[in-house]
Amino acid sequence: MKVIGGMLKNKWVLIFVFLIITGSLFDIFLDSLNRTVYMSLHIIIMLFTLYGFFSMLKEVSMTKDELMVNNQRLNNIFETLDVAVWYHDMKEDSLLITPGIEKLYGYPLSSFYNDKTFWMQVIVPEDMAVLTDRLSRTAKGETVTSKYRIVRPDGEVRWIQDRGIPKMDQKGNMVDFTSVILDITDLMESKDRYQSLVEMSPDLIAVISKGRIDYINKSGCVLIGESCPSELIGQPIERFFPSEVLEEINIKEESKGRGVKRRTIEFEVNRIDGKSTHVELSASPILFEGRSAIQVVGSDISLRKESEKMVEFMAYYDALTELPNRYKLREQLNHILNQAKSEMLAVLFLDLDRFKIINDTKGHMVGDLLLQKVAKRLEEAVQGEGLVSRQGGDEFIILLENCSKEKVTRIAKQLLVECSRPIEINQQEYFVTASIGISMYPADGVDEETLIKHADTAMYLAKERGKNNYQFYSSDLNGLSTRKMELENGLRRAIEQDEMMIYYQPQVELSTGKLVGIEALLRWRHPYYGMISPLEFIPLAEETGLIVPLGKWVMRTACMQNKAWQDQGYPAIPVAVNISVRQMEDENFVDSITDVLNETRLDPQYLELEITESIVQNIEKSTLILRLLRLIGVKISIDDFGTGYSSLSILKHLPIDKIKIDKSFVDDIIYHSNQGAMVKTIIDMGINLNFNVIAEGIEKKEQVDFLIQNACNLGQGYYYSPPLSVANMEVYMEKGISGQNGH
């Protein structure tokens, strides 16, 4: 109050100081604050300025009481604003400081009067360099605005903006100095936060004015392919984005903030470094430094686009072969049918013969490689004249447009030729053939479901006629597709209807013909179709999942029968039961084996489980299961050994007792130019791995002699006995006891 009172002793000094304060406030706000946000404050300050000026002009005619009232009003203004004024009269070396400095600095007013340098002592050391420039310029009579940080008594750091206004005499000496001080902490922190958000943003953020770049962040540079933002300032935006894109989102012309909504567009842009990328760009009008401009936000969506392509590929293409899948095929077929008039088209349903044997014995890795090679051959055979698709498993559908029956026949023959050529995988040759069923539009159907169904039916006819051939659909084939459906339905009731039975094939010691084991083989006597080949119903059981309950029935029946034979005085020998991979995947598989042994009271050593090498596809789980079975006392053998010998490096670590040489290799002993070289190799491998070796499919004495000469001591096959019913197996065993078996 005393300070203000002293100032009022001279009205012209008061007028001068007040004009300096208000003018400085006006300049400070314009210099440091966003003009749009603080326009209202600007107007308020101008009103205060005019009010003070005209009030002081009338001061001469005011009474003392009126002066006191105005004095109080002026003090209220200073106390309301977060502003301090420092006035230093150099001639008299006197200070006039408004009380607002206590609010800004947190120190009492007396601290500044007692020590004129106190205000410098609380400045953050890192900002002291600002004062050097400030003192140098004010000494020359320049008005200087400085920004620095101070430390308040409570340790809080605040930003200060200090506008210094020196007054010089004619000789260039400073006669007085005025500082207008205000706290800009909120502004600086807000600015820092905004700048951090913009600079750290992974998206492009830019400001465009008059078609040129006024500002761009680092991420924007990276997106465009430039290294430094400063290199892009002032560059025309057309240099980086296509004109049609800029026109679509109205980026070329500023709209002065009126009537234009935010627009977003996706497009591909060529970067400065020559690469291309997908961008999602948004633009909206803003005011930038008081001018109409456009703010642009852009994102690199290349990864998203790749993901979308991946999703589309997964939805419409087969991941293994990269051929169109069933959904793409049906979509394409429906599209063609909707546009077709009188043109003929053909649907070829192709199924690989013997693929399942290779897949089960060699494993899924070889099976997958084989499917990939077959897929390429099918495309080569079609030669762009149609669409080749994979339906799943080893089934393919080929769609041929605008074709005659002669053309379809030519392509079908070529497909058979391509499939039958040997396929080399990991330096081993594999042989597959194909069965093809063909339906023609419009003779065999006018919709996609009917055409595919009839082609599928014709394919089964091709299999019935020896495979490796093609068949056209005819209405007479309806019964063939009905057979498959009836077999599937019948299979679900076969156990309940007592249609299933087990035949037993003897396993003998080759040198003596002595019975050493038996293999349980499942047979199905259908009430209408008669005896169904296992080659037909076992794949169907695996496809439908019925192999699990069927397998349990076989296991229980075989164990029960073996125990009954032992109780009747027949030789105590193991019974071998085939186990599919599907059964081993059952969580209760080991428990089910234990339950059967407990129920039938069969000693575990007289149960042998025959598994295929395809178990290596899940080697960790398979190893655990096999070890648990060995702990129980069950014997383990590998069936069809040799077709999967490439996995020996894994099999040698499995708890296996016996390996069985596949019949196809035993046939080579007398029917192949290598004269059993493969069989000899397999026997040597088995012996080296400490496995017992048994050969299956023995039909000739020459095979027996070769096997004995090469240290294979066990075998089975029609040379000794075909699979036998229970009654006939008992006759065989009785002959063995009396020494009548053998050749």
XYZ file of C-alpha atoms in Angstrom:
743
model
C 0.000 0.000 0.000
C 2.850 2.373 0.831
C 4.390 1.644 -2.505
C 1.237 2.512 -4.390
C 0.706 5.549 -2.205
C 4.184 6.800 -3.034
C 3.512 6.392 -6.680
C 0.341 8.446 -6.407
C 2.289 11.496 -5.140
C 3.177 12.157 -8.735
C 0.303 11.549 -11.106
C 2.517 11.558 -14.189
C 4.771 8.913 -12.746
C 1.695 6.878 -11.960
C 0.354 7.320 -15.485
C 3.697 6.315 -16.941
C 4.083 3.226 -14.779
C 0.532 2.068 -15.326
C 0.828 2.435 -19.079
C 4.063 0.460 -18.991
C 2.414 -2.292 -16.967
C -0.648 -2.608 -19.134
C 1.329 -2.299 -22.362
C 3.773 -4.910 -21.185
C 0.992 -7.223 -20.202
C -0.464 -6.808 -23.660
C 2.885 -7.583 -25.333
C 3.586 -10.504 -22.994
C 0.294 -12.156 -23.692
C 0.740 -11.735 -27.407
C 4.252 -13.091 -27.204
C 3.673 -16.139 -25.056
C 0.037 -17.196 -25.150
C -2.116 -18.701 -27.835
C -4.044 -15.793 -29.340
C -7.277 -17.667 -29.799
C -7.363 -18.991 -26.233
C -6.411 -15.708 -24.537
C -8.296 -13.206 -26.728
C -10.740 -12.585 -23.922
C -7.883 -11.681 -21.555
C -6.516 -9.334 -24.194
C -9.798 -7.427 -24.280
C -9.945 -7.256 -20.476
C -6.416 -5.806 -20.303
C -7.248 -3.149 -22.899
C -10.313 -2.147 -20.908
C -8.197 -1.872 -17.762
C -5.704 0.284 -19.668
C -8.344 2.698 -20.928
C -10.002 2.799 -17.551
C -6.741 3.651 -15.781
C -5.703 6.223 -18.335
C -8.925 8.216 -18.243
C -9.180 7.875 -14.508
C -5.743 9.411 -14.046
C -6.538 12.295 -16.413
C -9.290 13.288 -14.028
C -6.996 12.891 -11.026
C -6.267 16.627 -10.910
C -9.898 17.400 -10.046
C -10.348 14.533 -7.636
C -10.607 14.969 -3.924
C -8.338 13.165 -1.534
C -11.110 10.686 -0.718
C -11.559 9.891 -4.394
C -7.802 9.322 -4.724
C -7.917 6.868 -1.866
C -10.792 4.993 -3.511
C -8.932 4.793 -6.809
C -5.785 3.836 -4.939
C -7.658 0.873 -3.444
C -9.080 -0.082 -6.807
C -5.612 -0.085 -8.358
C -4.260 -2.230 -5.540
C -7.135 -4.666 -6.075
C -6.169 -4.926 -9.734
C -2.551 -5.735 -8.898
C -3.570 -8.279 -6.281
C -6.009 -9.965 -8.669
C -3.518 -10.410 -11.507
C -0.648 -12.930 -11.159
C 1.735 -10.153 -12.131
C 4.505 -8.303 -10.314
C 6.095 -4.980 -11.275
C 9.645 -4.056 -10.360
C 10.592 -0.377 -10.801
C 14.177 0.726 -10.139
C 15.019 4.445 -10.147
C 18.731 4.523 -10.951
C 19.257 8.165 -10.015
C 17.802 7.817 -6.537
C 18.655 4.106 -6.318
C 15.163 3.373 -5.037
C 12.884 0.433 -5.650
C 9.169 0.220 -6.120
C 7.919 -3.425 -6.112
C 4.307 -4.520 -6.218
C 3.197 -7.078 -3.595
C 2.418 -9.594 -6.342
C 6.062 -10.634 -6.298
C 5.453 -12.462 -3.021
C 2.783 -14.584 -4.710
C 5.043 -15.363 -7.658
C 8.288 -16.083 -5.812
C 6.974 -17.238 -2.451
C 9.411 -15.003 -0.568
C 8.452 -11.911 1.497
C 8.569 -8.501 -0.169
C 11.280 -7.375 2.218
C 13.733 -9.925 0.792
C 13.726 -8.060 -2.510
C 14.076 -4.620 -0.892
C 16.899 -5.701 1.371
C 18.906 -7.277 -1.446
C 18.446 -5.968 -4.977
C 20.086 -9.142 -6.406
C 17.900 -11.530 -4.461
C 15.700 -12.176 -7.488
C 18.740 -13.584 -9.332
C 19.780 -15.833 -6.446
C 16.659 -17.989 -6.693
C 17.032 -18.663 -10.436
C 17.761 -22.311 -11.374
C 21.542 -22.476 -12.071
C 21.023 -23.989 -15.529
C 19.061 -20.857 -16.557
C 21.631 -18.290 -15.352
C 22.969 -18.003 -18.907
C 19.712 -16.250 -19.803
C 20.721 -13.318 -17.573
C 23.988 -12.742 -19.410
C 22.164 -12.048 -22.638
C 19.488 -10.062 -20.803
C 21.955 -7.709 -19.038
C 23.958 -7.192 -22.235
C 20.922 -6.138 -24.241
C 19.222 -3.982 -21.597
C 22.491 -2.127 -21.105
C 22.068 -1.029 -24.722
C 18.541 0.185 -24.037
C 16.771 -2.807 -25.606
C 13.536 -4.122 -24.213
C 14.121 -7.805 -23.451
C 11.713 -10.619 -22.598
C 13.405 -13.435 -20.668
C 12.122 -16.829 -19.588
C 13.747 -18.655 -16.709
C 12.973 -20.940 -13.802
C 13.057 -20.084 -10.127
C 13.038 -22.237 -6.993
C 10.480 -21.263 -4.367
C 11.057 -21.780 -0.615
C 9.020 -25.017 -0.673
C 11.267 -26.422 -3.436
C 8.696 -25.981 -6.192
C 10.139 -24.904 -9.535
C 8.169 -22.274 -11.457
C 8.620 -20.704 -14.869
C 8.892 -16.892 -14.944
C 8.543 -14.534 -17.873
C 10.332 -11.266 -17.181
C 9.949 -8.313 -19.565
C 12.671 -5.759 -18.854
C 12.177 -2.170 -20.078
C 15.178 0.149 -19.618
C 14.937 3.965 -19.900
C 18.052 5.748 -21.144
C 19.040 9.405 -21.023
C 20.567 11.317 -23.896
C 24.022 10.134 -22.934
C 22.991 6.503 -23.115
C 22.909 6.005 -19.371
C 20.116 4.019 -17.805
C 18.003 6.262 -15.601
C 15.363 3.715 -14.567
C 14.375 0.129 -15.226
C 10.986 -1.528 -15.158
C 10.303 -5.279 -15.117
C 6.910 -6.794 -15.630
C 6.977 -10.337 -14.212
C 4.404 -13.099 -14.536
C 4.203 -16.861 -13.857
C 3.986 -18.901 -17.094
C 4.467 -22.358 -15.537
C 1.117 -23.712 -16.717
C 1.754 -22.431 -20.216
C 5.262 -23.907 -20.395
C 4.231 -27.277 -18.978
C 1.243 -27.428 -21.288
C 3.470 -26.553 -24.222
C 6.017 -29.200 -23.185
C 3.323 -31.825 -22.818
C 1.848 -30.997 -26.192
C 5.268 -30.955 -27.843
C 6.181 -34.290 -26.215
C 2.934 -35.871 -27.335
C 3.421 -34.626 -30.867
C 7.095 -35.516 -31.143
C 6.724 -38.904 -29.462
C 3.622 -39.821 -31.450
C 4.127 -42.787 -33.802
C 1.862 -41.028 -36.297
C 2.591 -38.297 -38.776
C 1.449 -34.905 -37.452
C 1.840 -31.900 -39.735
C 0.450 -28.430 -40.324
C -0.184 -27.345 -43.905
C -0.651 -23.728 -44.917
C -1.079 -22.485 -48.466
C -0.246 -25.933 -49.776
C 3.109 -26.093 -48.008
C 4.389 -27.766 -44.859
C 4.638 -25.380 -41.892
C 5.393 -28.090 -39.360
C 5.991 -31.853 -39.321
C 7.105 -34.193 -36.535
C 9.834 -36.850 -36.627
C 7.401 -39.706 -37.243
C 6.096 -37.834 -40.256
C 9.613 -37.643 -41.651
C 10.072 -41.365 -41.192
C 6.752 -42.087 -42.877
C 7.651 -39.931 -45.867
C 11.202 -41.286 -45.971
C 13.053 -38.115 -44.975
C 15.583 -37.950 -42.145
C 15.206 -34.398 -40.840
C 11.996 -32.369 -40.275
C 13.726 -29.096 -41.205
C 14.286 -30.436 -44.718
C 10.526 -30.640 -45.228
C 9.479 -27.220 -43.917
C 8.207 -25.115 -46.804
C 7.973 -28.063 -49.187
C 4.753 -28.377 -51.264
C 2.515 -31.141 -49.979
C 1.890 -32.376 -53.556
C 5.460 -33.644 -53.561
C 4.548 -36.385 -51.103
C 0.866 -37.192 -51.599
C -1.063 -37.693 -54.866
C -3.150 -34.752 -56.017
C -6.354 -36.796 -56.147
C -5.901 -37.685 -52.488
C -5.318 -34.075 -51.495
C -8.399 -32.968 -53.409
C -10.548 -35.628 -51.807
C -9.738 -34.493 -48.274
C -9.639 -30.744 -49.175
C -6.070 -30.350 -48.056
C -5.002 -27.869 -50.692
C -7.213 -24.963 -49.695
C -7.644 -23.726 -46.143
C -11.293 -23.406 -45.224
C -10.722 -20.782 -42.527
C -12.289 -23.189 -40.068
C -15.764 -23.007 -41.573
C -17.935 -25.701 -43.044
C -15.362 -28.454 -43.541
C -15.508 -31.619 -41.517
C -12.625 -33.934 -40.751
C -11.971 -36.310 -43.656
C -10.077 -39.615 -43.644
C -8.726 -41.573 -46.590
C -6.515 -44.627 -47.149
C -4.038 -44.793 -50.021
C -0.594 -46.015 -51.041
C 2.203 -43.465 -51.112
C 5.643 -43.597 -52.692
C 8.292 -42.519 -50.181
C 11.330 -40.372 -50.916
C 13.587 -43.438 -50.546
C 11.678 -45.253 -53.298
C 9.716 -47.577 -51.046
C 5.947 -47.564 -50.885
C 3.697 -47.768 -47.871
C -0.006 -47.703 -47.074
C -1.172 -44.594 -45.230
C -4.377 -43.547 -43.496
C -4.575 -39.743 -43.648
C -6.931 -37.379 -41.813
C -7.181 -33.613 -42.234
C -9.103 -30.902 -40.427
C -8.964 -27.083 -40.440
C -7.242 -25.251 -37.555
C -5.766 -21.855 -36.704
C -1.981 -21.962 -36.578
C -0.173 -18.881 -35.287
C -3.234 -16.811 -36.103
C -3.514 -18.095 -39.670
C -5.931 -20.513 -41.274
C -4.207 -23.864 -41.793
C -4.887 -27.573 -42.013
C -3.729 -30.133 -39.510
C -2.845 -33.509 -41.002
C -2.580 -36.760 -39.049
C -1.286 -39.825 -40.875
C -0.663 -43.423 -39.845
C 1.401 -46.147 -41.467
C -1.163 -48.914 -41.923
C 1.072 -51.246 -43.924
C 1.042 -53.808 -41.125
C -2.733 -53.613 -40.904
C -3.036 -54.016 -44.665
C -0.759 -57.045 -44.528
C -2.901 -58.450 -41.733
C -6.043 -57.871 -43.795
C -4.427 -59.640 -46.729
C -3.429 -62.468 -44.413
C -6.963 -62.770 -43.072
C -8.358 -62.741 -46.605
C -5.797 -65.345 -47.652
C -6.632 -67.546 -44.685
C -10.337 -67.220 -45.454
C -10.100 -68.034 -49.157
C -6.822 -69.886 -49.674
C -5.282 -73.074 -48.362
C -2.302 -72.281 -46.138
C -0.374 -75.432 -47.101
C -0.652 -75.393 -50.898
C -1.678 -71.721 -51.388
C -4.444 -72.959 -53.681
C -7.973 -71.532 -53.395
C -9.877 -73.394 -50.684
C -13.412 -74.776 -50.716
C -14.947 -71.386 -49.873
C -13.162 -69.641 -52.733
C -14.076 -72.465 -55.095
C -17.752 -72.343 -54.146
C -17.801 -68.551 -54.427
C -16.217 -68.716 -57.875
C -18.510 -71.533 -59.004
C -21.623 -69.676 -57.837
C -20.430 -66.532 -59.622
C -19.958 -68.464 -62.881
C -23.292 -70.235 -62.572
C -25.099 -66.941 -62.023
C -23.632 -65.629 -65.287
C -23.648 -68.858 -67.289
C -26.004 -69.187 -70.227
C -25.425 -72.110 -72.545
C -21.701 -72.629 -71.889
C -20.655 -75.950 -70.430
C -18.440 -76.216 -67.395
C -16.984 -79.157 -65.530
C -16.245 -79.955 -61.888
C -13.477 -82.524 -61.362
C -13.271 -84.060 -57.876
C -9.775 -85.551 -57.400
C -8.726 -87.765 -54.494
C -5.202 -89.153 -54.085
C -4.864 -92.924 -53.778
C -2.528 -94.342 -51.096
C -1.862 -90.893 -49.633
C -3.115 -91.929 -46.206
C -0.607 -94.785 -46.068
C 2.278 -92.429 -46.798
C 0.994 -89.807 -44.372
C 0.552 -92.305 -41.533
C 3.840 -94.105 -42.056
C 6.124 -91.254 -43.051
C 4.465 -88.616 -40.935
C 2.627 -85.379 -41.618
C 5.756 -83.485 -42.625
C 6.335 -85.746 -45.628
C 2.595 -85.820 -46.286
C 2.465 -82.026 -46.393
C 5.437 -81.810 -48.771
C 3.796 -84.381 -51.027
C 0.549 -82.391 -51.114
C 2.464 -79.236 -52.031
C 4.195 -80.963 -54.930
C 0.936 -82.522 -56.134
C -0.769 -79.107 -56.004
C 1.900 -77.617 -58.299
C 1.549 -80.522 -60.717
C -2.215 -80.103 -60.862
C -1.826 -76.431 -61.741
C 0.711 -77.328 -64.425
C -1.661 -79.913 -65.877
C -4.557 -77.454 -66.027
C -2.257 -74.759 -67.491
C -4.492 -71.824 -66.661
C -7.565 -73.357 -68.291
C -9.374 -73.659 -64.961
C -9.286 -73.151 -61.216
C -7.485 -75.712 -59.032
C -8.567 -75.763 -55.374
C -7.855 -77.889 -52.330
C -10.872 -79.054 -50.381
C -8.949 -80.525 -47.473
C -6.851 -83.598 -46.799
C -5.894 -85.161 -50.123
C -8.979 -83.928 -51.982
C -8.836 -81.350 -54.780
C -11.488 -79.834 -57.024
C -10.710 -78.485 -60.491
C -13.197 -76.121 -62.111
C -13.078 -75.885 -65.916
C -15.062 -73.169 -67.705
C -16.494 -73.133 -71.213
C -15.259 -76.618 -72.055
C -16.381 -79.631 -74.043
C -16.382 -83.208 -72.831
C -13.357 -83.883 -75.043
C -11.409 -81.077 -73.417
C -12.352 -82.311 -69.947
C -11.210 -85.822 -70.873
C -7.861 -84.506 -72.123
C -7.239 -82.540 -68.917
C -8.359 -85.450 -66.709
C -5.864 -87.759 -68.433
C -3.117 -85.199 -67.989
C -3.961 -84.912 -64.295
C -3.608 -88.683 -63.898
C -0.234 -88.635 -65.668
C 1.091 -85.810 -63.487
C -0.029 -87.497 -60.274
C 1.427 -90.908 -61.173
C 4.956 -89.633 -61.827
C 7.327 -90.398 -58.905
C 7.572 -87.625 -56.313
C 10.951 -87.147 -54.652
C 11.013 -85.948 -51.056
C 14.180 -85.979 -48.965
C 15.946 -88.089 -51.595
C 13.250 -90.763 -51.483
C 10.709 -91.478 -54.213
C 7.003 -91.780 -53.477
C 4.265 -92.995 -55.771
C 0.660 -91.887 -55.632
C -2.168 -92.070 -58.110
C -5.453 -90.224 -58.360
C -9.108 -91.087 -58.711
C -11.141 -88.416 -60.487
C -14.900 -87.930 -60.630
C -16.390 -85.493 -63.152
C -19.747 -83.711 -63.294
C -20.838 -81.428 -66.154
C -23.026 -78.319 -66.148
C -25.895 -78.247 -66.982
C -26.402 -81.986 -67.593
C -25.393 -83.140 -64.087
C -26.633 -80.172 -62.065
C -27.291 -76.449 -62.179
C -26.097 -75.445 -58.709
C -22.716 -75.745 -56.999
C -23.840 -78.177 -54.296
C -25.259 -80.672 -56.783
C -22.296 -80.455 -59.154
C -19.754 -81.041 -56.373
C -21.812 -83.856 -54.866
C -22.118 -85.649 -58.203
C -18.410 -85.218 -58.953
C -17.663 -86.715 -55.516
C -19.926 -89.661 -56.277
C -18.197 -90.259 -59.623
C -14.846 -90.182 -57.835
C -15.909 -93.123 -55.639
C -16.766 -95.037 -58.798
C -13.219 -94.393 -60.034
C -11.875 -95.870 -56.795
C -14.164 -98.879 -57.101
C -12.818 -99.491 -60.591
C -9.243 -99.862 -59.450
C -8.234 -96.254 -58.826
C -5.873 -94.229 -61.050
C -8.713 -93.455 -63.468
C -11.467 -90.917 -64.098
C -15.226 -91.410 -64.324
C -18.019 -89.144 -65.521
C -21.120 -88.914 -63.391
C -24.337 -90.618 -64.416
C -27.628 -91.010 -62.601
C -26.818 -94.705 -62.105
C -24.134 -93.706 -59.578
C -26.523 -92.374 -56.962
C -26.334 -95.701 -55.156
C -22.552 -95.328 -54.717
C -22.804 -92.161 -52.628
C -25.651 -93.767 -50.759
C -23.319 -96.679 -49.884
C -20.820 -94.386 -48.152
C -23.567 -92.735 -46.126
C -25.078 -96.098 -45.218
C -21.690 -97.466 -44.182
C -21.106 -94.466 -41.947
C -24.522 -94.847 -40.330
C -24.077 -98.604 -40.052
C -20.656 -98.208 -38.490
C -22.197 -96.295 -35.605
C -24.410 -99.297 -34.771
C -22.097 -102.121 -35.819
C -20.883 -102.988 -32.309
C -24.377 -102.901 -30.859
C -25.707 -105.055 -33.721
C -22.920 -107.611 -33.140
C -21.654 -107.118 -36.700
C -18.011 -106.683 -35.706
C -15.693 -109.643 -35.245
C -11.986 -110.230 -34.759
C -9.865 -112.534 -36.849
C -6.432 -113.632 -35.637
C -3.328 -114.121 -37.770
C -0.495 -116.285 -36.381
C 3.007 -114.880 -35.906
C 5.692 -117.561 -36.085
C 9.359 -118.262 -35.616
C 10.616 -118.501 -39.210
C 13.170 -121.253 -38.662
C 10.769 -123.624 -36.876
C 7.241 -122.429 -37.677
C 6.538 -122.267 -33.948
C 3.631 -120.023 -32.914
C 5.015 -117.043 -30.938
C 2.138 -114.545 -31.148
C -1.084 -113.562 -32.853
C -2.360 -110.310 -34.363
C -5.975 -109.244 -33.812
C -7.565 -107.933 -37.033
C -10.979 -106.241 -37.087
C -13.599 -107.426 -39.580
C -17.099 -106.094 -40.343
C -19.946 -108.236 -41.647
C -22.536 -105.749 -42.924
C -26.129 -107.083 -42.973
C -26.653 -105.822 -46.538
C -23.220 -105.402 -48.172
C -21.616 -108.450 -46.557
C -17.929 -108.415 -45.541
C -16.579 -104.849 -45.721
C -12.866 -104.442 -46.372
C -10.938 -102.749 -43.548
C -9.391 -100.533 -46.231
C -12.891 -99.081 -46.722
C -14.323 -98.840 -43.212
C -11.180 -98.074 -41.124
C -10.549 -94.711 -42.907
C -14.252 -93.961 -42.469
C -14.001 -94.767 -38.753
C -10.993 -92.445 -38.367
C -12.716 -89.691 -40.324
C -15.800 -89.835 -38.104
C -13.957 -90.435 -34.820
C -15.606 -93.850 -34.402
C -12.132 -95.422 -34.364
C -11.891 -94.623 -30.619
C -14.892 -96.712 -29.435
C -14.069 -99.377 -32.046
C -10.494 -99.526 -30.782
C -11.664 -99.977 -27.197
C -13.941 -102.824 -28.273
C -11.137 -104.558 -30.156
C -8.788 -104.167 -27.190
C -11.240 -105.634 -24.700
C -12.352 -108.466 -26.989
C -8.796 -109.492 -27.947
C -7.557 -109.438 -24.333
C -10.592 -111.381 -23.152
C -10.077 -113.994 -25.891
C -6.352 -114.352 -25.182
C -7.051 -114.844 -21.470
C -9.722 -117.441 -22.303
C -7.269 -119.372 -24.514
C -4.681 -119.358 -21.756
C -7.286 -120.649 -19.286
C -8.121 -123.434 -21.767
C -4.493 -124.561 -21.825
C -3.352 -123.005 -25.094
C 0.138 -121.441 -25.240
C 0.545 -118.164 -23.332
C 1.556 -115.824 -26.164
C 1.029 -112.077 -26.725
C -1.868 -110.757 -28.780
C -1.020 -107.723 -30.951
C -3.656 -104.988 -31.310
C -3.353 -102.102 -33.787
C -3.603 -98.617 -32.255
C -4.323 -95.512 -34.339
C -2.904 -92.086 -33.617
C -6.464 -90.904 -33.010
C -6.769 -93.371 -30.115
C -3.502 -92.208 -28.542
C -4.758 -88.635 -28.623
C -7.569 -89.666 -26.276
C -6.790 -88.293 -22.792
C -7.958 -91.536 -21.133
C -6.006 -93.870 -23.430
C -3.595 -95.262 -20.806
C -6.384 -95.585 -18.230
C -8.522 -97.484 -20.746
C -5.675 -100.006 -21.289
C -5.311 -100.483 -17.537
C -9.051 -100.943 -17.149
C -9.147 -103.620 -19.860
C -6.247 -105.550 -18.314
C -7.863 -105.408 -14.884
C -11.231 -106.413 -16.259
C -9.944 -109.366 -18.300
C -7.224 -110.320 -15.756
C -4.743 -110.670 -18.646
C -1.077 -110.369 -17.658
C 0.212 -107.126 -19.331
C 3.173 -108.987 -20.892
C 0.704 -110.810 -23.166
C -0.628 -107.582 -24.714
C 1.299 -105.964 -27.545
C 0.269 -102.604 -29.002
C 1.132 -101.951 -32.655
C 1.549 -98.249 -33.435
C 2.689 -96.410 -36.565
C 5.647 -94.100 -36.953
C 3.269 -91.148 -37.321
C 3.359 -90.843 -33.526
C 6.536 -88.788 -33.982
C 4.299 -85.878 -34.981
C 3.666 -85.341 -31.263
C 6.775 -86.988 -29.938
C 6.705 -85.527 -26.416
C 3.186 -86.719 -25.657
C 3.735 -90.046 -27.438
C 6.945 -90.741 -25.506
C 5.191 -90.106 -22.201
C 2.317 -92.450 -23.127
C 4.656 -95.224 -24.298
C 6.734 -95.013 -21.140
C 3.607 -95.270 -18.995
C 2.547 -98.345 -20.959
C 5.972 -99.927 -20.505
C 5.708 -99.336 -16.762
C 2.433 -101.250 -16.835
C 4.230 -104.091 -18.614
C 2.644 -103.805 -22.056
C 4.854 -104.526 -25.119
C 5.182 -101.923 -27.889
C 5.870 -102.540 -31.587
C 6.112 -100.246 -34.612
C 3.863 -101.358 -37.475
C 4.785 -100.943 -41.179
C 8.377 -100.182 -40.242
C 10.514 -99.035 -43.158
C 8.071 -96.665 -44.818
C 8.988 -94.223 -42.070
C 12.634 -95.004 -41.481
C 13.687 -91.397 -41.903
C 12.476 -90.841 -38.329
C 14.859 -93.411 -36.843
C 16.762 -90.664 -35.042
C 13.642 -90.165 -32.941
C 12.392 -93.757 -32.804
C 15.632 -95.024 -31.299
C 14.824 -93.079 -28.121
C 11.326 -94.570 -27.780
C 10.586 -97.542 -25.471
C 9.941 -100.035 -28.302
C 10.206 -103.843 -28.237
C 9.599 -104.840 -31.831
C 9.460 -103.467 -35.372
C 7.395 -104.917 -38.207
C 8.667 -104.691 -41.793
C 5.945 -103.462 -44.133
C 4.567 -105.931 -46.691
C 5.569 -103.682 -49.604
C 9.244 -104.209 -48.733
C 8.809 -107.948 -48.221
C 7.316 -108.115 -51.744
C 10.501 -106.488 -53.082
C 12.481 -109.595 -52.125
C 11.251 -111.417 -55.206
C 9.424 -108.760 -57.249
C 11.914 -105.879 -57.346
C 15.295 -105.368 -58.945
C 16.915 -104.477 -55.619
C 16.261 -108.078 -54.511
C 15.431 -107.220 -50.926
C 18.228 -104.719 -50.298
C 15.790 -102.444 -48.477
C 14.592 -105.295 -46.258
C 18.181 -106.191 -45.357
C 18.866 -102.563 -44.466
C 15.791 -102.392 -42.254
C 16.713 -105.627 -40.484
C 20.210 -104.312 -39.813
C 18.794 -101.043 -38.474
C 16.392 -102.885 -36.172
C 19.088 -105.179 -34.825
C 21.448 -102.257 -34.223
C 18.696 -100.552 -32.237
C 18.123 -103.732 -30.196
C 14.619 -104.272 -31.561
C 13.043 -107.633 -32.363
C 12.201 -107.710 -36.077
C 9.140 -109.346 -37.629
C 8.177 -109.355 -41.321
C 4.543 -109.265 -42.454
C 2.959 -110.297 -45.728
C 5.121 -113.382 -46.299
C 3.702 -115.392 -49.172
C 6.645 -117.319 -50.706
C 9.313 -119.682 -49.410
C 11.960 -117.535 -51.124
C 10.972 -114.684 -48.823
C 11.302 -116.909 -45.762
C 14.764 -118.092 -46.827
C 15.939 -114.526 -47.486
C 14.656 -113.309 -44.113
C 16.307 -116.167 -42.215
C 19.606 -115.607 -44.038
C 19.514 -111.925 -43.014
C 18.768 -112.576 -39.340
C 15.031 -111.837 -39.327
C 13.602 -114.588 -37.144
C 9.872 -113.730 -36.947
C 7.165 -113.386 -39.554
C 3.515 -113.654 -40.522
C 1.577 -113.929 -43.741
C -0.496 -116.196 -45.950
C 2.507 -118.497 -46.362
C 1.805 -119.596 -42.802
C -1.854 -118.724 -42.384
C -4.458 -116.139 -43.378
C -6.347 -114.335 -40.598
C -8.529 -116.908 -38.819
C -11.782 -116.892 -36.917
C -11.702 -117.862 -33.246
C -12.653 -121.458 -33.987
C -10.119 -121.848 -36.788
C -7.422 -120.186 -34.655
C -8.022 -122.814 -31.992
C -7.619 -125.543 -34.600
C -4.340 -123.920 -35.699
C -3.064 -123.802 -32.129
C -3.992 -127.431 -31.508
C -2.046 -128.423 -34.615
C 0.870 -126.385 -33.336
C 0.792 -128.256 -30.068
C 0.806 -131.545 -31.929
C 3.549 -130.323 -34.288
C 1.425 -130.393 -37.472
C 1.894 -126.716 -38.493
C 4.566 -125.542 -40.871
C 5.531 -125.845 -44.538
